XYZ file of N, CA, C and O in Angstrom:
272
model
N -66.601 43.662 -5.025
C -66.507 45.026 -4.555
C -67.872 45.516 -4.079
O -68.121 46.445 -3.311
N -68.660 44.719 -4.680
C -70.225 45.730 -4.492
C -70.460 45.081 -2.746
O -70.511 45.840 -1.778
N -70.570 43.657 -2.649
C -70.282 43.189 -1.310
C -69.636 44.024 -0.496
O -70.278 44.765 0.249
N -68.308 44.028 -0.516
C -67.823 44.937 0.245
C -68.129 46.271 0.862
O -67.984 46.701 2.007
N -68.558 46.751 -0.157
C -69.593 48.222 0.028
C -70.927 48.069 0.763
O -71.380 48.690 1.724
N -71.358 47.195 0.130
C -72.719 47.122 1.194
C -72.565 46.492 2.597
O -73.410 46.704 3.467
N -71.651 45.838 2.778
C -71.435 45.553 4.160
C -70.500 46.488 4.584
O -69.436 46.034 5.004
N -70.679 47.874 4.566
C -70.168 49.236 5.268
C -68.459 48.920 5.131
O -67.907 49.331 6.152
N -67.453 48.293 4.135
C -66.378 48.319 4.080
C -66.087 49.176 3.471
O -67.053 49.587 2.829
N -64.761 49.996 3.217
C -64.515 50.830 1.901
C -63.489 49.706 0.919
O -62.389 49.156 0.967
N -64.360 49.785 0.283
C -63.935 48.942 -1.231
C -62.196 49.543 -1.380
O -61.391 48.700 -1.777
N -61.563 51.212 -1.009
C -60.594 51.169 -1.537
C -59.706 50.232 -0.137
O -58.581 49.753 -0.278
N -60.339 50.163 0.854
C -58.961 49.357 2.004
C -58.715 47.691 1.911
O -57.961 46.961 2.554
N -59.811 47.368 0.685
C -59.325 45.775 0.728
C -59.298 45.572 -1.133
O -59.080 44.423 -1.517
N -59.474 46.459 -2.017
C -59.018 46.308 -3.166
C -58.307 47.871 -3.542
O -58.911 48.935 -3.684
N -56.858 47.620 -3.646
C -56.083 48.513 -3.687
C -55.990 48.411 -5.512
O -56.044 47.293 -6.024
N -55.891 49.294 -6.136
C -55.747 49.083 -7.337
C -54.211 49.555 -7.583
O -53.690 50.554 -7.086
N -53.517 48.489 -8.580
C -51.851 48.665 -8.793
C -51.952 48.550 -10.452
O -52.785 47.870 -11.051
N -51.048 49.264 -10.977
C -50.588 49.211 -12.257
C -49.248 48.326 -12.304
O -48.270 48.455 -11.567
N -49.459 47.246 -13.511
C -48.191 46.611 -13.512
C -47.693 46.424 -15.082
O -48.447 46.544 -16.048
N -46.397 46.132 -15.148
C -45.532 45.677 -16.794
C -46.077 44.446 -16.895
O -46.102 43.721 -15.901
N -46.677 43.960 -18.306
C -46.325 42.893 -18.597
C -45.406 42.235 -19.463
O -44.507 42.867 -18.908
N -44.897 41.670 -20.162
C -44.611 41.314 -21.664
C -45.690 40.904 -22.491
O -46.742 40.437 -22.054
N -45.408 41.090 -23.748
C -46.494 40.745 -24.817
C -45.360 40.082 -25.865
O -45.783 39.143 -26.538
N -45.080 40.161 -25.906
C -43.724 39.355 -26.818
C -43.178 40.491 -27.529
O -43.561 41.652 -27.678
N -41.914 39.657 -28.029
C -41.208 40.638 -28.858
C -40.711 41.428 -28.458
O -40.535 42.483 -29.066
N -40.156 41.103 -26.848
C -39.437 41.894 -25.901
C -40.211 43.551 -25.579
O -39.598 44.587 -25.321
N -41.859 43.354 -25.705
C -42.718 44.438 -25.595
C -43.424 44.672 -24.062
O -43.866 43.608 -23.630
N -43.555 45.408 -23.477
C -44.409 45.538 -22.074
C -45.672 46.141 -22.728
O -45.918 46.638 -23.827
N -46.254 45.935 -21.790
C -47.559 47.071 -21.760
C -48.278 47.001 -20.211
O -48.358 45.993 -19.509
N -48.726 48.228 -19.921
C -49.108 48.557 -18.448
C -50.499 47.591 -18.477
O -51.207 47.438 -19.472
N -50.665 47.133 -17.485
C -52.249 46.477 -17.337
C -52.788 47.033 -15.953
O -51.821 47.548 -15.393
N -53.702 47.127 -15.317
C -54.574 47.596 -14.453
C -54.852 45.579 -13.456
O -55.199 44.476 -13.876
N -54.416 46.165 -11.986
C -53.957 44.899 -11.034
C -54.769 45.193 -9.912
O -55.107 46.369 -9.779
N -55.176 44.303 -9.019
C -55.350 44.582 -7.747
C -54.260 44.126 -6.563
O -53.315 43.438 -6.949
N -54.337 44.479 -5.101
C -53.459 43.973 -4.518
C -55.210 44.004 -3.298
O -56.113 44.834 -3.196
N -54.930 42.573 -2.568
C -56.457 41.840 -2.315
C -56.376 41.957 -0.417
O -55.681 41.172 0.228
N -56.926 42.686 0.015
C -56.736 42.595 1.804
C -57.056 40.770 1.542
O -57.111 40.030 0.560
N -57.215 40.613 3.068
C -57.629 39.356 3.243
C -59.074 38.855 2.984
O -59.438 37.797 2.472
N -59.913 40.049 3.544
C -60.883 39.948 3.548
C -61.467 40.039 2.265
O -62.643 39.847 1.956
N -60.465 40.369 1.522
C -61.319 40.684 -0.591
C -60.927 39.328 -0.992
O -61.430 38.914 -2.036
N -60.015 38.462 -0.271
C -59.937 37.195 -0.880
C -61.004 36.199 -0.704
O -61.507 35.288 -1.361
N -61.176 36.864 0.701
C -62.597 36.121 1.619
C -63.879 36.246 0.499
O -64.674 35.383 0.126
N -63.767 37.444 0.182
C -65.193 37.917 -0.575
C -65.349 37.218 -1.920
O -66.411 36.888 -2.448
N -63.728 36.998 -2.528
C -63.992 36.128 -3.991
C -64.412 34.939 -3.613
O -65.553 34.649 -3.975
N -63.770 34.086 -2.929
C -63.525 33.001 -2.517
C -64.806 32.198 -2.737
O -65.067 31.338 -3.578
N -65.778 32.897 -1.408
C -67.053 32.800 -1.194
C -67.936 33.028 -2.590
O -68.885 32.254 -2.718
N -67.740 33.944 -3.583
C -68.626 34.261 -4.548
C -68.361 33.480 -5.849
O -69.189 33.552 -6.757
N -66.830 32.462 -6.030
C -67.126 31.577 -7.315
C -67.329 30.506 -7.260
O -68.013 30.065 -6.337
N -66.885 29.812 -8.086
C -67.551 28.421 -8.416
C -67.185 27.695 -7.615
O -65.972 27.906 -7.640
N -67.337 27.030 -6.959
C -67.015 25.506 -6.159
C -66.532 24.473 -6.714
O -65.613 23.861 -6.169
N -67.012 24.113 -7.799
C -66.575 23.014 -8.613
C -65.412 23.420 -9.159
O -64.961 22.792 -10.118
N -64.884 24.289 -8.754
C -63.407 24.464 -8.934
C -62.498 24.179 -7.821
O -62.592 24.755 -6.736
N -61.278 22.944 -8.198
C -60.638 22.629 -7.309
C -59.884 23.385 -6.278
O -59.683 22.989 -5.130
N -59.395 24.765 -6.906
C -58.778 25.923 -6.006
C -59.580 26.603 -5.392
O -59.206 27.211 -4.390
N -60.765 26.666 -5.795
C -62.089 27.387 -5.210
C -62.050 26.289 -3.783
O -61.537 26.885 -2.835
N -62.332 25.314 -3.540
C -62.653 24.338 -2.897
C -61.284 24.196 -1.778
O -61.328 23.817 -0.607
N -60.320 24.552 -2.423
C -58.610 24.698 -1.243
C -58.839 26.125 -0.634
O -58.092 26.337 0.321
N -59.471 26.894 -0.869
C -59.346 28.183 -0.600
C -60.295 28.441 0.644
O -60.097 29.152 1.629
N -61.867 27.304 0.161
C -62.715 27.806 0.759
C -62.156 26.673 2.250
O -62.192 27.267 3.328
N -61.837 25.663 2.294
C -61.140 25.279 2.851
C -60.282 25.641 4.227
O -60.429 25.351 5.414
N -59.207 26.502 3.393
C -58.428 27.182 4.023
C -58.744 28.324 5.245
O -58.349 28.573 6.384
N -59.766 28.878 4.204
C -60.758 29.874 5.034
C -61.501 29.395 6.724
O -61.532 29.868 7.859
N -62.005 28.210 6.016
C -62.940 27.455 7.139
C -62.005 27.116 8.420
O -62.453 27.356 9.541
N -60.487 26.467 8.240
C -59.531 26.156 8.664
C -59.138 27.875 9.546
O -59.068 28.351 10.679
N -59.079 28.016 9.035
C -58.322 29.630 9.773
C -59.412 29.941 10.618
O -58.946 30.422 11.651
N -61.014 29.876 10.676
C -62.173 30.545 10.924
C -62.705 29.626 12.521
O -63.640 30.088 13.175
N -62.144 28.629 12.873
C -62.252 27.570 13.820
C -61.808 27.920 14.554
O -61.705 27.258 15.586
């Protein structure tokens, strides 16, 4: 988010914040705090974790693939 902001985006048009149900067992919900990710906030994680992670590495991938 801080990325986003400093490169003149508004943080609320590519991280929308959503409230959602979960279960916790015992046939229990509880509300948790969600995002819903423009493209470009996926762009921004993507780029900022680990690499040595195999989905990190399909993603960044994917990115590069679309960016050609």
């Amino acid at each position: 988010m801080d990325i986003c902001n400093e490169s003149n985006y508004g943080i609320s048009d590519h991280f929308i914040g959503v409230n959602k149900m979960v279960s916790i067992g015992s046939n229990s919900k509880r509300k948790i705090e969600d995002y819903k990710l423009s493209r470009y906030a996926c762009y921004l994680i993507v780029l900022n974790c680990d690499p040595r992670k195999k989905v990190i590495v399909l993603a960044r991938t994917y990115f590069a693939i679309q960016t050609e």
